[in-house]
Short mmCIF file of C-alpha atoms in Angstrom, two decimals:
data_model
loop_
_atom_site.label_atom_id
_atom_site.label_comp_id
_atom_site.label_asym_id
_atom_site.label_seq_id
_atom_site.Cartn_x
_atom_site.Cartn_y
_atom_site.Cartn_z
CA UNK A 17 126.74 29.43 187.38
CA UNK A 18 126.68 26.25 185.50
CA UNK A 19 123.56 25.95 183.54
CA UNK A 20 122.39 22.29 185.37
CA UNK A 21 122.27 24.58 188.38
CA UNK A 22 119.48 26.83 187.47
CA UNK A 23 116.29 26.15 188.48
CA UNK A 24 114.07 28.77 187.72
CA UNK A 25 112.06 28.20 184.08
CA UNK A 26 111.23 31.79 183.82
CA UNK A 27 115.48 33.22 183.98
CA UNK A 28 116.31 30.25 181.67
CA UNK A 29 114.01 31.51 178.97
CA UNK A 30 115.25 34.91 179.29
CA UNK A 31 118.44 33.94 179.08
CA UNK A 32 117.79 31.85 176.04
CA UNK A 33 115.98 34.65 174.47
CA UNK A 34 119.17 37.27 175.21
CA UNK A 35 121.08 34.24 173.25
CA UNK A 36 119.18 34.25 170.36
CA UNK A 37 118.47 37.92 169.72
CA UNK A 38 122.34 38.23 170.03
CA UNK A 39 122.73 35.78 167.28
CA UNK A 40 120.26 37.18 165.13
CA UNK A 41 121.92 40.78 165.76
CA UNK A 42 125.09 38.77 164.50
CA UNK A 43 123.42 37.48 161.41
CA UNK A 44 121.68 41.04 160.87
CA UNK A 45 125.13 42.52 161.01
CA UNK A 46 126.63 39.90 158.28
CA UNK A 47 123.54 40.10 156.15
CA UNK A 48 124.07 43.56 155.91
CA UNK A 49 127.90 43.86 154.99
CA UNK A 50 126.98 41.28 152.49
CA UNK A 51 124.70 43.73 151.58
CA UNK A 52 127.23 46.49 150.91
CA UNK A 53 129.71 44.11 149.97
CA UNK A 54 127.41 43.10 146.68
CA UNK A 55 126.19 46.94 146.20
CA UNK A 56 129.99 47.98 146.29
CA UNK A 57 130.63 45.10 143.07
CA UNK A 58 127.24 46.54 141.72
CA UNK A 59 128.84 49.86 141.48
CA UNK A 60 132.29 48.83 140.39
CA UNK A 61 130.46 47.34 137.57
CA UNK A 62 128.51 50.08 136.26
CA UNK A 63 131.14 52.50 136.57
CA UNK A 64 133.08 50.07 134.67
CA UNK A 65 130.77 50.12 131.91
CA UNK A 66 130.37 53.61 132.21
CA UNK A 67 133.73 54.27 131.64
CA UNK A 68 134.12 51.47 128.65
CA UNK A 69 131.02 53.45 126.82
CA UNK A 70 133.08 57.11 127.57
CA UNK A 71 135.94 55.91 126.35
CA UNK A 72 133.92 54.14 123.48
CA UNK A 73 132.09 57.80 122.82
CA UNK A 74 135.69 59.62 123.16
CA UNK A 75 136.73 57.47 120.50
CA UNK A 76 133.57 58.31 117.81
CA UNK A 77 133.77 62.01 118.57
CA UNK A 78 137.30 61.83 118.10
CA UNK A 79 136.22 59.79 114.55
CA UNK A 80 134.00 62.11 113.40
CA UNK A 81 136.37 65.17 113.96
CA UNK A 82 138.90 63.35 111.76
CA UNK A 83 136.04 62.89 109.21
CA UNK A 84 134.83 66.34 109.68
CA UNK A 85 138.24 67.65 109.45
CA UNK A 86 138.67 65.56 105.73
CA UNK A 87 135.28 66.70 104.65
CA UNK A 88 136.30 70.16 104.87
CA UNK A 89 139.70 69.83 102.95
CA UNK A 90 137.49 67.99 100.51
CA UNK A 91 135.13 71.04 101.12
CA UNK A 92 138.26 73.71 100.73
CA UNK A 93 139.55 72.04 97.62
CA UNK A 94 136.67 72.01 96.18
CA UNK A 95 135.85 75.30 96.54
CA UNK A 96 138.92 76.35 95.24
CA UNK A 97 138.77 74.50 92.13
CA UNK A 98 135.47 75.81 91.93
CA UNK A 99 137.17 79.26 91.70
CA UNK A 100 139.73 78.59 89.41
CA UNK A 101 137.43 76.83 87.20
CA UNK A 102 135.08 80.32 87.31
CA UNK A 103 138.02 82.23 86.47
CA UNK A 104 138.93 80.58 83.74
CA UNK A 105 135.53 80.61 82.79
CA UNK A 106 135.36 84.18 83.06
CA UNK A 107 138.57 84.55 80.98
CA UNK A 108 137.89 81.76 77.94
CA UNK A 109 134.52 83.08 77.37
CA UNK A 110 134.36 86.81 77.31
CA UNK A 111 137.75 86.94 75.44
CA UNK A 112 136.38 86.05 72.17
CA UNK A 113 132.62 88.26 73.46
CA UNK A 114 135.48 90.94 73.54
CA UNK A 115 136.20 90.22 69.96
CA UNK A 116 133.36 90.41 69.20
CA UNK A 117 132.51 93.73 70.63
CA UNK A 118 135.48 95.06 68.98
CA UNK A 119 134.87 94.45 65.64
CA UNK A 120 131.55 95.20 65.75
CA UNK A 121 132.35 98.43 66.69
CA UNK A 122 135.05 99.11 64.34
CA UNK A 123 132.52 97.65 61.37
CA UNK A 124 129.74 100.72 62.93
CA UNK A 125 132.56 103.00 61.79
CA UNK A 126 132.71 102.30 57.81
CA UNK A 127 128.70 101.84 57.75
CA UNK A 128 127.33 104.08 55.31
CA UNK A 129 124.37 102.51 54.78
CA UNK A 130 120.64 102.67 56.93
CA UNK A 131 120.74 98.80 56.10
CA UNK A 132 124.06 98.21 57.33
CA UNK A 133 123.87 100.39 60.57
CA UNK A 134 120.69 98.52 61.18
CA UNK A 135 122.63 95.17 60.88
CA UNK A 136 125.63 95.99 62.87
CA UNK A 137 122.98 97.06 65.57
CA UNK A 138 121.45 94.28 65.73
CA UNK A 139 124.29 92.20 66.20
CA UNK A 140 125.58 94.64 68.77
CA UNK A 141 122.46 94.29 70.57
CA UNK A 142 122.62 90.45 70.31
CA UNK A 143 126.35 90.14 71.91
CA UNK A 144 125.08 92.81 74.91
CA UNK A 145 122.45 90.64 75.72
CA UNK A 146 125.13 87.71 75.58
CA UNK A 147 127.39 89.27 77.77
CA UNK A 148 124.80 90.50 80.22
CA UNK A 149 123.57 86.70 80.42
CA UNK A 150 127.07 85.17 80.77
CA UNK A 151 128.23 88.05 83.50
CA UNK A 152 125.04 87.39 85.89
CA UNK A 153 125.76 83.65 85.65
CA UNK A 154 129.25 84.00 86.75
CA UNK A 155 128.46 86.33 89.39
CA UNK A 156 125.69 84.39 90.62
CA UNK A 157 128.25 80.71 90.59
CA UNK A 158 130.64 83.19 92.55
CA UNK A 159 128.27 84.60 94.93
CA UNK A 160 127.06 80.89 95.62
CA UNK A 161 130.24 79.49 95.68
CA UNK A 162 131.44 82.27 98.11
CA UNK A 163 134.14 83.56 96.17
CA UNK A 164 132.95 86.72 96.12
CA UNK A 165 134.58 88.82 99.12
CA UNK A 166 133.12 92.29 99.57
CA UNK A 167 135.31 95.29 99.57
CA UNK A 168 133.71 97.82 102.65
CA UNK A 169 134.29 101.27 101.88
CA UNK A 170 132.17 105.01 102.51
CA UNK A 171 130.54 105.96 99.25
CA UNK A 172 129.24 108.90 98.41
CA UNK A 173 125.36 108.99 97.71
CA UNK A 174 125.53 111.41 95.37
CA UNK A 175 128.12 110.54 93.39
CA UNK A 176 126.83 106.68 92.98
CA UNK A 177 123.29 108.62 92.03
CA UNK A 178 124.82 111.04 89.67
CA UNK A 179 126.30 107.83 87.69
CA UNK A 180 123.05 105.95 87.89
CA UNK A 181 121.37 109.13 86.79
CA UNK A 182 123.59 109.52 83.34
CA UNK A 183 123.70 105.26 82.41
CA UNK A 184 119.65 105.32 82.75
CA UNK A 185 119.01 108.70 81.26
CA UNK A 186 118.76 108.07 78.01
CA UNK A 187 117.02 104.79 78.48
CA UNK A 188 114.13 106.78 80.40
CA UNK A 189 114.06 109.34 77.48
CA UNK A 190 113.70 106.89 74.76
CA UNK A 191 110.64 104.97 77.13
CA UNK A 192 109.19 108.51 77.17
CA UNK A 193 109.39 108.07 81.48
CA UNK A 194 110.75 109.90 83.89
CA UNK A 195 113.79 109.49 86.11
CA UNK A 196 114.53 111.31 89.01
CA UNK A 197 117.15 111.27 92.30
CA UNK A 198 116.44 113.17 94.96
CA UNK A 199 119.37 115.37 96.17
CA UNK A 200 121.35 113.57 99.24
CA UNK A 201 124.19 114.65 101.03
CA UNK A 202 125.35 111.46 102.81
CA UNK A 203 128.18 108.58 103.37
CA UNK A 204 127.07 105.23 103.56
CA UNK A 205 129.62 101.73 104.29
CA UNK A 206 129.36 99.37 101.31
CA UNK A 207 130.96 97.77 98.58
CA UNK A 208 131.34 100.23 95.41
CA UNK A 209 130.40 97.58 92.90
CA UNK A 210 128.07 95.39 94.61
CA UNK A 211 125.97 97.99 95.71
CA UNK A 212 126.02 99.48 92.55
CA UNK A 213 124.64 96.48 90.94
CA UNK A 214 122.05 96.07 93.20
CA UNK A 215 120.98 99.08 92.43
CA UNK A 216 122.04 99.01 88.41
CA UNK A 217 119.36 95.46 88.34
CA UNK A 218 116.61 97.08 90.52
CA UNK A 219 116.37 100.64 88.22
CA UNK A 220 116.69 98.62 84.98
CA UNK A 221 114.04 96.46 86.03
CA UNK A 222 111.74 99.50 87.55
CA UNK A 223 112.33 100.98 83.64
CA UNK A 224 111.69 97.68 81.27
CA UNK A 225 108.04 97.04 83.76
CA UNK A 226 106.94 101.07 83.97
CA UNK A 227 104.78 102.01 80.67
CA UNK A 228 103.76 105.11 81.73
CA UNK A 229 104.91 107.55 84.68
CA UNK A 230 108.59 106.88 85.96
CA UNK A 231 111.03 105.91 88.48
CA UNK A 232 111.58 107.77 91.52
CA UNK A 233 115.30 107.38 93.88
CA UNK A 234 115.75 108.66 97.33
CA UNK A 235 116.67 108.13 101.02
CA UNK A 236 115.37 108.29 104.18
CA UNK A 237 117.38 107.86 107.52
CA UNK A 238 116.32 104.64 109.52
CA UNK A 239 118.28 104.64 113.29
CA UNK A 240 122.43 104.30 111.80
CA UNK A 241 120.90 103.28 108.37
CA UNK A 242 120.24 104.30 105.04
CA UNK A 243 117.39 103.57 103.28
CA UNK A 244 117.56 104.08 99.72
CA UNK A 245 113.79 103.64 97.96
CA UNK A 246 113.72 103.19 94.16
CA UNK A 247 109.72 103.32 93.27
CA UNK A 248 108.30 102.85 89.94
CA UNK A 249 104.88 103.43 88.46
CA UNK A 250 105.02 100.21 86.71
CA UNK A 251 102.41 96.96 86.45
CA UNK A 252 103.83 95.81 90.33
CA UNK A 253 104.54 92.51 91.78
CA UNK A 254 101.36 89.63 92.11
CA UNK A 255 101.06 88.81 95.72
CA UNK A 256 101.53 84.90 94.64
CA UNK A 257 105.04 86.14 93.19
CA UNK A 258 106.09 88.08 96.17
CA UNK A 259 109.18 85.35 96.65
CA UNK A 260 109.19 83.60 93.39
CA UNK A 261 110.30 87.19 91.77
CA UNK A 262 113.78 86.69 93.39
CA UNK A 263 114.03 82.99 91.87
CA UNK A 264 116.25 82.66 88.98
CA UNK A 265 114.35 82.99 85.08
CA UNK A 266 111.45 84.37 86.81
CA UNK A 267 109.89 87.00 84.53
CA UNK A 268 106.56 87.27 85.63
CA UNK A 269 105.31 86.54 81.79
CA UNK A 270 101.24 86.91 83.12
CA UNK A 271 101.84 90.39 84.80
CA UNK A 272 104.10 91.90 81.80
CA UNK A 273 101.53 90.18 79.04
CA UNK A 274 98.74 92.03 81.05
CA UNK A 275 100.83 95.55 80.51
CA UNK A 276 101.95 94.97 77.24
CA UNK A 277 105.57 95.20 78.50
CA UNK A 278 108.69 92.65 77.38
CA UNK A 279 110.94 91.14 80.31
CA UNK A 280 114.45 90.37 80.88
CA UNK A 281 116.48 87.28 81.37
CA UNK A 282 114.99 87.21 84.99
CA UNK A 283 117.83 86.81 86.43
CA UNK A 284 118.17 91.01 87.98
CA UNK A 285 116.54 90.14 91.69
CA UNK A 286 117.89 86.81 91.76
CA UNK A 287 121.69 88.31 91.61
CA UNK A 288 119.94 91.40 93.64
CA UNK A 289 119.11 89.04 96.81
CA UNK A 290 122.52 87.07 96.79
CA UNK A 291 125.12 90.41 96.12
CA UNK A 292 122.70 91.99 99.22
CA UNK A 293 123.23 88.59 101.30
CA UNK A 294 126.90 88.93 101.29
CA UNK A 295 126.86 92.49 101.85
CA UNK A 296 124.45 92.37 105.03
CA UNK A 297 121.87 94.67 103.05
CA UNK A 298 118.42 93.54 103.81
CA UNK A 299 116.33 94.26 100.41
CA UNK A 300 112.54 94.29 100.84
CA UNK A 301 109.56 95.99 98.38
CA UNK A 302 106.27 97.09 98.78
CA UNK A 303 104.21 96.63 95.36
CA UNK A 304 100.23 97.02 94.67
CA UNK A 305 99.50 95.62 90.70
CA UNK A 306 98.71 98.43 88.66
CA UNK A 307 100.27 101.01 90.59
CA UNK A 308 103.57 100.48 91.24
CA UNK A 309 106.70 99.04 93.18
CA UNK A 310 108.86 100.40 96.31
CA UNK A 311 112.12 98.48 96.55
CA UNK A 312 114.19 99.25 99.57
CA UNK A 313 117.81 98.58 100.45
CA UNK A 314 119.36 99.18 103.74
CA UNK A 315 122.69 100.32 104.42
CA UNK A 316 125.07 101.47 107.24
CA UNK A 317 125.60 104.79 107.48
CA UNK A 318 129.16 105.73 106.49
CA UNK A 319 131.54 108.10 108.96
CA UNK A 320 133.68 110.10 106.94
CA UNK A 321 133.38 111.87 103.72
CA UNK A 322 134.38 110.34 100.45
CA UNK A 323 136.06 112.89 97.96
CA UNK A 324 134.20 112.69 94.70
CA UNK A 325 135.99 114.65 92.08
CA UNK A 326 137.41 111.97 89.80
CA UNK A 327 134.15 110.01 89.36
CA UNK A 328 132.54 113.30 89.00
CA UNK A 329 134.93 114.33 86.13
CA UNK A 330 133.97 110.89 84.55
CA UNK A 331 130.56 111.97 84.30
CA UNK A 332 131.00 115.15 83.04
CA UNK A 333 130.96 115.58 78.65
CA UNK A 334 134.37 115.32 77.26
CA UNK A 335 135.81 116.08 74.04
CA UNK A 336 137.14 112.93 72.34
CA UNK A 337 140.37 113.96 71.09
CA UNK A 338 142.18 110.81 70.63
CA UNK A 339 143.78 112.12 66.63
CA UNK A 340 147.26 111.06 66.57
CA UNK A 341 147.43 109.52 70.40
CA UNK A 342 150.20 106.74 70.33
CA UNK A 343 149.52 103.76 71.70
CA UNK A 344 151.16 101.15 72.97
CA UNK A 345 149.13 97.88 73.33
CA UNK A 346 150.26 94.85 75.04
CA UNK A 347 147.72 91.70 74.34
CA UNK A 348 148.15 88.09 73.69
CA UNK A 349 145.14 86.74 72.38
CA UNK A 350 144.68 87.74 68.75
CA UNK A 351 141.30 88.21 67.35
CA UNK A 352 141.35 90.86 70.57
CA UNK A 353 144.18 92.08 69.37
CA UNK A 354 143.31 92.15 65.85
CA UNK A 355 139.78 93.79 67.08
CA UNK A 356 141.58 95.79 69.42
CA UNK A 357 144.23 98.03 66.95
CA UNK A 358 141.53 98.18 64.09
CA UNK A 359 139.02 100.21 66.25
CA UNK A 360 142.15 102.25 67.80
CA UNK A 361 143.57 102.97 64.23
CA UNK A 362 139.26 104.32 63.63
CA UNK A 363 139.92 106.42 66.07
CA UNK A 364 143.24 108.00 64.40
CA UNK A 365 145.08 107.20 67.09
CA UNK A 366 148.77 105.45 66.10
CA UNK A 367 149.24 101.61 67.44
CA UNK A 368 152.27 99.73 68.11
CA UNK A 369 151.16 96.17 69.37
CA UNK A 370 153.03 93.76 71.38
CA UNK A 371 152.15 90.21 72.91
CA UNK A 372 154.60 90.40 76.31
CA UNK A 373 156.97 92.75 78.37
CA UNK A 374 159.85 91.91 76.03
CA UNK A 375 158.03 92.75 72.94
CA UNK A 376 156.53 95.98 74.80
CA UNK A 377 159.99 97.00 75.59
CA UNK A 378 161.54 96.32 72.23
CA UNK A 379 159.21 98.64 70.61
CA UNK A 380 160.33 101.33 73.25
CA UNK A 381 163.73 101.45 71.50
CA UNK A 382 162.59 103.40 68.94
CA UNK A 383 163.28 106.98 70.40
CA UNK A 384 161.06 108.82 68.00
CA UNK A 385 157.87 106.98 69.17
CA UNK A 386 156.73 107.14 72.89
CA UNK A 387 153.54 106.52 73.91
CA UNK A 388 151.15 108.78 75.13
CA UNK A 389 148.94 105.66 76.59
CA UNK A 390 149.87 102.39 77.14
CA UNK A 391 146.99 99.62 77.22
CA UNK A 392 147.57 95.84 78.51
CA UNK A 393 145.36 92.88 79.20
CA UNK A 394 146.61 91.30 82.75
CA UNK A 395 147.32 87.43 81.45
CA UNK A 396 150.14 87.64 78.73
CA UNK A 397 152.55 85.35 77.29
CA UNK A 398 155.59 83.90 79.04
CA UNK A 399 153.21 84.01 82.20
CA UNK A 400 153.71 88.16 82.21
CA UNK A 401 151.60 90.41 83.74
CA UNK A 402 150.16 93.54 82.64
CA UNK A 403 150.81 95.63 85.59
CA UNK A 404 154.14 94.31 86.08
CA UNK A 405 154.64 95.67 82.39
CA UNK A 406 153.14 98.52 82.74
CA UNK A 407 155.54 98.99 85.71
CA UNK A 408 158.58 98.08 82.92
CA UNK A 409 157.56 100.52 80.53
CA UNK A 410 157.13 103.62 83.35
CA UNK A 411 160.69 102.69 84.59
CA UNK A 412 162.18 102.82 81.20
CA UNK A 413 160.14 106.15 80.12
CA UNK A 414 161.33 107.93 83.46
CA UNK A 415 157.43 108.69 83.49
CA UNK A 416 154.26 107.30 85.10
CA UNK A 417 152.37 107.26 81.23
CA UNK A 418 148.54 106.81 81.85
CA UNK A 419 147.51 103.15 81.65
CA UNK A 420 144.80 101.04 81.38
CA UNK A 421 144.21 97.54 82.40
CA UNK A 422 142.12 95.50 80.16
CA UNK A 423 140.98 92.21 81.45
CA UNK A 424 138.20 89.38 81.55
CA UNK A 425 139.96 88.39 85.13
CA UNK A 426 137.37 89.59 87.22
CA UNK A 427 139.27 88.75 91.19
CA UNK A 428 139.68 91.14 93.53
CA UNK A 429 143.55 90.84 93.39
CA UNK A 430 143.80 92.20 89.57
CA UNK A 431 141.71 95.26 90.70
CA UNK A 432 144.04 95.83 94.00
CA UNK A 433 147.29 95.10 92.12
CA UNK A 434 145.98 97.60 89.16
CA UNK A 435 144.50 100.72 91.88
CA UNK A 436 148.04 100.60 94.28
CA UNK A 437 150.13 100.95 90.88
CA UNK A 438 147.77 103.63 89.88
CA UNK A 439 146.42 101.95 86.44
CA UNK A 440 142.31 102.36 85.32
CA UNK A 441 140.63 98.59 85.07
CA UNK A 442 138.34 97.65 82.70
CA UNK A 443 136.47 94.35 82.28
CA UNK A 444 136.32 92.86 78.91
CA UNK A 445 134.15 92.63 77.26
CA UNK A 446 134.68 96.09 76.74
CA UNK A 447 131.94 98.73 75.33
CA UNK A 448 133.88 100.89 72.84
CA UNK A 449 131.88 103.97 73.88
CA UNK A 450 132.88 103.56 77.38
CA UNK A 451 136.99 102.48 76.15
CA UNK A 452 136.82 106.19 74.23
CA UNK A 453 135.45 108.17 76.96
CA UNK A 454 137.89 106.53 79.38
CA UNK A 455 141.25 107.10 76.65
CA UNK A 456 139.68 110.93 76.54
CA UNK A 457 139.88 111.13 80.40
CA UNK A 458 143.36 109.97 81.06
CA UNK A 459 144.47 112.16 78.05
CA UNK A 460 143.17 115.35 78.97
#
């Protein structure tokens, strides 16, 4: 119907008002997809951005792992020049300490004198303490520097004890103190030397602070631990210096001035704490002043049985019996060297020196004169090794003649090397007592 046509007001209004809610429905409808339309580009944008500052991210992580990865070549180079240095450290400066020793020793022998003796043993006591000051230093830069990689083996309680027990003896007896290891039948996982040393600094230092009484070493089982206990009747630990004791140069000069006692280097705990650190062996004392000290280490309890006769033999008394031995020593350096064949020829025995395998092997051609030991330092001439000529001058004898290994290379590769060719290893710088003992033993 055409809209002239309609009459009725009330229909036309209605009709208007259908009109105009359908174009506002219409305008709703495009309002609203406008709506999405701008929210869709809203999002677009952020995840735009988004990405840009991933990608942005992506690219610093993937920065920093390059600069990681060149701070720990840096790192690794470091370190290893770090460990050279030390072992060239180790070499340069006990070499001429092992001199020293030497012919210190070898002077002891034509004393005749009080005055003399006297002398010589003051100077002998001078280079000890020298050596015992340069060695904790270098362990300590090793331990630090991480060098130092622990060998895990089963040890034998007893027999570690039974060592201890003969080095501190006769420091007890002279101190007037007693020293005393309770009997233990029992295996524990460790590293032979390092725990050794923790155990050589914590007695020595239970000994030099202990006036009166003694030292005391035992075990008790903890779980699948050991707990070894080494207590002392000394002057004990301040509880202000509970943590400082295991610092580096601490001494604890008011406590040992209270006692009337001397101290070390203090330099025992502080090697103590970082050889126990890289073992896994938590160390902890108990210590009232005036009474006393507990130190106690704990280790893992070992599995199988560890056979103890050649340490054992080491311990027990020997004869010394080194008239006439021949020996055949191969060393570079020549104040050792020098050193070296003068206390030797003290002890009657017959030397025939040589500076490398060819010289070793020259002397060998004499047919009349084979030795009955043969001692080397690793580091020879012409870049030679002592094992390998060790190894030279068995295959020419048709014989595996006892050897020693004399060396101020303290890395775990000479000591390998030297125990799978079956060669002893000694550190220089060497104690003479110890070098005669040792020649006795793989003589007899």
């Amino acid at each position: 119907m055409p809209l002239r046509d309609i009459d009725d007001l009330e229909r036309l209004k209605k009709i208007n008002a259908a009109l105009v809610s359908r174009v506002e429905r219409s305008m709703d409808q495009q309002g609203n997809a406008f709506s999405l339309f701008q929210t869709a580009i809203s999002l677009e944008n952020r995840v735009r951005n988004r990405t840009e500052e991933l990608h942005a991210t992506l690219r610093r992580l993937e920065q920093s792992n390059i600069d990681l990865s060149a701070a720990k070549e840096s790192a690794e180079l470091a370190n290893l020049s770090k460990t050279r240095f030390l072992a060239a450290a180790s070499h340069d400066v006990l070499q001429p300490l092992n001199a020293a020793h030497l012919s210190v020793s070898a002077l002891a022998e034509v004393q005749t004198g009080d005055e003399g003796r006297k002398l010589v043993r003051q100077v002998e006591r001078s280079l000890e303490t020298m050596e015992d000051l340069l060695r904790t230093l270098l362990d300590i830069s090793k331990l630090d520097a991480g060098v130092v990689q622990p060998e895990i083996v089963d040890i034998s309680l007893e027999t570690l004890f039974s060592s201890l027990r003969s080095d501190f003896l006769p420091e007890a007896d002279k101190k007037g103190l007693s020293l005393k290891f309770r009997p233990v039948n029992v295996v524990v996982r460790s590293d032979r030397t390092l725990l050794r040393r923790i155990l050589q600094n914590i007695l020595s230092n239970a000994l030099r602070y202990t006036r009166s009484g003694g030292v005391l070493v035992g075990t008790r089982h903890r779980g699948d631990t050991i707990r070894i206990d080494v207590a002392d009747t000394g002057c004990g630990i301040p509880e202000d210096q509970r943590e400082a004791v295991f610092e580096e140069f601490h001494r604890g000069t008011s406590t040992l001035a209270d006692a009337g006692l001397a101290g070390g280097l203090g330099l025992g705990l502080a090697i103590v704490r970082r050889m126990a650190a890289a073992l896994g062996h938590p160390v902890t004392f108990s210590s009232k002043v005036g009474r006393g000290t507990i130190f106690h280490i704990d280790v893992p309890i070992g599995m199988a049985a560890e056979p103890v006769a050649a340490v054992a033999d080491m311990d027990r008394p020997r004869g010394y019996g080194l008239f006439g031995t021949k020996v055949l020593l191969v060393e570079n350096d020549a104040d050792v060297l020098s050193a070296m064949t003068s206390l030797l020829e003290r002890w009657q025995c017959q030397v025939r020196a040589a500076t490398s395998t060819d010289d070793a092997l020259d002397l060998l051609g004499d047919t009349a004169w084979v030795p009955d030991i043969v001692i080397a330092d690793q580091h020879l001439d012409g870049g030679d090794l002592g094992t390998a000529t060790i190894a030279e001058v068995r295959d020419y004898l048709g014989r595996p003649v006892p050897a020693l290994i004399v060396t101020a290379d303290s890395s775990e590769f000479v000591a390998k090397a030297a125990r799978a060719a079956g060669i002893e290893l000694m550190r220089k710088p060497l104690k003479p007592a110890q070098l005669r003992a040792l020649l006795a033993h793989l003589l007899a």
